[in-house]
Amino acid sequence: MSSFRNIKKSAVVLAFVSTLSACGDNDNNTPEQVVTPTPTPTPVSYTFSVTVSNLTAGQPFSPIAVVAHHDGTLWQIGNPASVALETMAEGGDNSQLLAFEKGIANASSEGPVGPGANTTVTITTDTVEVLKLSLATMMVNTNDGFTGLSAIDVSALAVGDSIMRTTVAYDAGTEANTEAAGTLPGPVDNGEGFNEARNDVDFVARHPGVVTNEDGLSSSVLSPEHKFDNPLAKVVITRTQ
């Protein structure tokens, strides 16, 4: 009987050891679960430099407003100027123009651009699909004259590519071109800037030019050096990224 008990006990112990061994094998054969974190996408950006050269002899430009957008325009010949354009064209304040409702990015030069000088504005967007750039600046020794480019398509520019455009003079049509003392915000007069009252044709057109005190308009504060011919500015747009 004692031998039978010993054999039975040995069998139980052997079965227990075998079970432990089997469990150990299962643990070793189960592949370790490795969780690979999902990488965070790197934001893609597209950068353009816009260099504006003032080609006039006596017309400083107000700070240059540059706007990136897919559609829409900052102005259209024959249509009334927006309040944003009027504010810029009469007083040089581009803040409302930079807030163009269809804009996806904007930038401004730090200050005015004098005759013969140039400045570069950098603008960055998160897309180049159907991308257009517009820019505008006031000729500050005028009542409401401005120049710029409207909706230039830069979608096809590769990194390092450039396009060059020249600009012409526009009249916002919101303030009569009296050239009189107290009505010009530029350094020749330091007069009034934006005035919400409109007393001109009330549509955007090509600028007819200024009349100086040597042209027979004795009330004009302008001299011949303040006259201008087209083109007013040279603009070079380069995609840098």
XYZ file of C-alpha atoms in Angstrom:
241
model
C 0.000 0.000 0.000
C 2.868 2.367 0.896
C 4.488 1.753 -2.494
C 1.194 2.513 -4.288
C 0.872 5.794 -2.393
C 4.450 6.762 -3.261
C 3.843 5.973 -6.946
C 0.609 7.990 -6.925
C 2.336 10.936 -5.218
C 5.188 10.833 -7.722
C 2.677 10.866 -10.571
C 0.935 13.926 -9.133
C 4.231 15.758 -8.701
C 5.266 14.872 -12.257
C 1.962 16.108 -13.634
C 2.320 19.379 -11.730
C 5.874 19.901 -13.004
C 4.736 19.154 -16.563
C 1.962 21.696 -16.230
C 4.405 24.364 -15.059
C 6.730 23.512 -17.920
C 3.900 23.821 -20.434
C 2.899 27.185 -18.990
C 6.474 28.378 -19.268
C 6.584 27.365 -22.923
C 3.360 29.287 -23.655
C 4.773 32.435 -22.063
C 7.991 32.214 -24.091
C 6.184 31.630 -27.377
C 3.763 34.552 -27.091
C 5.153 37.441 -29.208
C 5.646 40.681 -27.312
C 3.184 43.359 -28.427
C 5.083 46.448 -29.644
C 2.993 49.582 -30.086
C 4.448 51.952 -32.695
C 3.346 55.549 -32.094
C 1.704 57.293 -35.027
C 4.064 60.040 -36.215
C 2.737 63.591 -36.084
C 2.593 65.034 -39.612
C 5.054 67.839 -40.219
C 3.171 70.993 -41.269
C 3.933 71.969 -44.858
C 4.441 75.645 -45.635
C 5.114 77.605 -48.805
C 7.018 80.890 -48.680
C 7.287 83.724 -51.176
C 9.416 86.862 -51.115
C 7.910 89.940 -52.765
C 10.399 92.683 -53.639
C 8.896 96.062 -54.553
C 11.046 98.783 -56.126
C 9.743 102.369 -56.241
C 10.440 103.726 -59.745
C 9.097 107.251 -59.162
C 11.095 110.442 -58.620
C 8.983 112.003 -55.877
C 6.199 109.682 -54.743
C 6.923 107.717 -51.560
C 4.876 104.523 -51.184
C 2.960 103.765 -47.997
C 3.709 100.390 -46.296
C 3.199 97.611 -48.844
C 0.233 95.311 -48.173
C 0.585 91.761 -49.541
C -2.352 89.333 -49.399
C -2.505 85.647 -50.409
C -5.898 84.343 -51.502
C -7.631 81.805 -53.749
C -10.278 84.029 -55.302
C -11.597 87.576 -55.184
C -9.800 90.870 -55.866
C -8.762 93.899 -53.815
C -10.200 96.224 -56.476
C -11.714 96.231 -59.940
C -11.543 98.963 -62.561
C -14.952 100.629 -62.899
C -16.242 99.417 -59.509
C -16.425 101.477 -56.290
C -13.488 101.077 -53.945
C -14.092 99.145 -50.752
C -13.743 101.075 -47.496
C -10.525 99.117 -46.902
C -9.087 100.269 -50.229
C -10.321 103.835 -49.670
C -8.648 103.925 -46.254
C -5.347 102.817 -47.769
C -5.572 104.988 -50.906
C -6.412 108.178 -48.983
C -4.283 107.771 -45.881
C -1.816 104.913 -46.389
C -3.321 102.745 -43.617
C -3.254 99.144 -44.938
C -4.597 97.363 -41.837
C -8.113 96.866 -43.203
C -6.819 95.750 -46.578
C -4.654 93.118 -44.869
C -7.853 91.763 -43.275
C -9.317 90.963 -46.733
C -12.141 88.501 -46.071
C -10.941 86.009 -48.685
C -7.303 86.220 -47.637
C -5.519 83.136 -46.303
C -2.301 84.949 -45.328
C -1.002 88.511 -45.286
C 2.119 90.534 -44.669
C 3.218 94.172 -44.721
C 6.456 96.025 -45.148
C 7.675 97.680 -41.977
C 7.451 101.207 -43.311
C 7.123 103.448 -46.375
C 9.278 102.946 -49.476
C 10.885 106.120 -50.775
C 11.539 107.066 -54.398
C 14.311 104.882 -55.825
C 14.203 102.530 -52.834
C 12.956 98.979 -52.498
C 11.694 96.604 -49.846
C 11.072 92.859 -49.554
C 8.000 91.373 -47.911
C 7.881 87.661 -47.004
C 4.565 85.805 -46.954
C 3.943 82.159 -45.976
C 0.895 79.987 -46.682
C -0.100 76.367 -46.050
C -1.169 75.746 -49.652
C -0.154 76.664 -53.192
C -3.262 75.308 -54.873
C -4.867 78.054 -56.973
C -2.772 80.546 -55.007
C -2.866 84.239 -55.904
C -0.980 87.193 -54.508
C -2.197 90.795 -54.463
C -0.391 93.898 -53.235
C -1.279 97.553 -52.844
C 0.324 100.777 -51.681
C -0.587 104.474 -51.700
C 1.331 107.168 -53.548
C 1.328 109.383 -50.480
C 1.815 112.709 -52.268
C -1.605 112.318 -53.925
C -5.188 112.585 -52.734
C -6.202 108.952 -53.343
C -3.709 107.496 -55.799
C -2.396 103.978 -55.365
C -0.573 101.239 -57.217
C -0.284 97.492 -56.945
C -1.023 94.090 -58.448
C -4.331 92.265 -58.300
C -4.641 88.460 -58.097
C -1.345 87.333 -59.639
C -1.379 83.517 -59.932
C 1.762 82.006 -58.346
C 0.534 78.400 -58.142
C 2.980 77.100 -60.748
C 6.124 78.634 -59.253
C 8.687 76.042 -58.162
C 11.156 76.738 -55.353
C 13.701 79.216 -56.693
C 11.478 80.431 -59.535
C 10.567 84.120 -59.916
C 8.178 86.253 -61.899
C 8.498 89.992 -62.532
C 5.651 92.454 -62.995
C 5.376 96.241 -63.218
C 2.543 98.319 -61.809
C 0.533 101.319 -63.009
C -1.128 104.218 -61.210
C -4.743 103.896 -60.061
C -7.190 106.448 -58.686
C -9.555 105.161 -55.976
C -12.156 107.709 -57.082
C -13.106 108.514 -53.501
C -11.494 111.969 -53.072
C -11.222 114.811 -55.585
C -7.698 115.318 -56.904
C -7.336 118.899 -55.746
C -3.637 118.583 -54.754
C -4.502 121.402 -52.343
C -2.788 122.174 -49.053
C -4.189 120.183 -46.162
C -5.491 117.331 -48.346
C -2.370 115.230 -48.943
C -1.003 112.964 -46.181
C 2.512 112.699 -47.653
C 5.640 114.619 -46.620
C 4.994 117.370 -49.175
C 1.920 118.463 -47.175
C 1.337 116.313 -44.062
C -2.358 117.004 -44.498
C -5.526 114.957 -44.004
C -5.540 111.254 -44.685
C -8.688 109.130 -44.765
C -12.039 110.901 -44.854
C -15.147 108.723 -45.088
C -16.969 111.299 -47.244
C -16.657 110.570 -50.971
C -16.560 113.567 -53.307
C -15.242 112.125 -56.561
C -16.478 109.718 -59.283
C -16.684 106.815 -56.769
C -15.144 104.141 -58.971
C -11.597 102.882 -59.447
C -9.858 104.071 -62.631
C -6.422 104.656 -64.060
C -4.914 107.751 -62.458
C -4.893 110.807 -64.769
C -1.760 112.226 -63.139
C -1.247 115.142 -60.789
C -1.355 118.875 -61.513
C 1.456 120.933 -60.036
C 1.842 124.579 -59.111
C 3.915 125.025 -62.264
C 1.082 123.708 -64.437
C -1.075 126.740 -63.671
C -2.813 125.344 -60.561
C -1.615 127.866 -57.999
C -3.378 126.074 -55.127
C -1.452 122.827 -55.734
C 1.240 121.969 -53.207
C 2.927 119.665 -55.717
C 5.975 120.416 -57.840
C 7.099 118.771 -61.103
C 9.167 116.150 -59.256
C 5.929 114.737 -57.817
C 4.651 113.804 -61.260
C 4.840 110.162 -62.316
C 4.665 107.979 -65.386
C 3.829 104.310 -65.662
C 5.255 101.987 -64.566
C 5.352 103.095 -60.940
C 6.913 100.014 -59.383
C 8.766 96.837 -60.289
C 7.671 93.741 -58.388
C 9.642 90.483 -58.246
C 7.894 87.485 -56.657
C 10.136 84.531 -55.775
C 9.114 81.235 -54.227
C 11.733 80.478 -51.582
C 10.199 77.417 -49.898
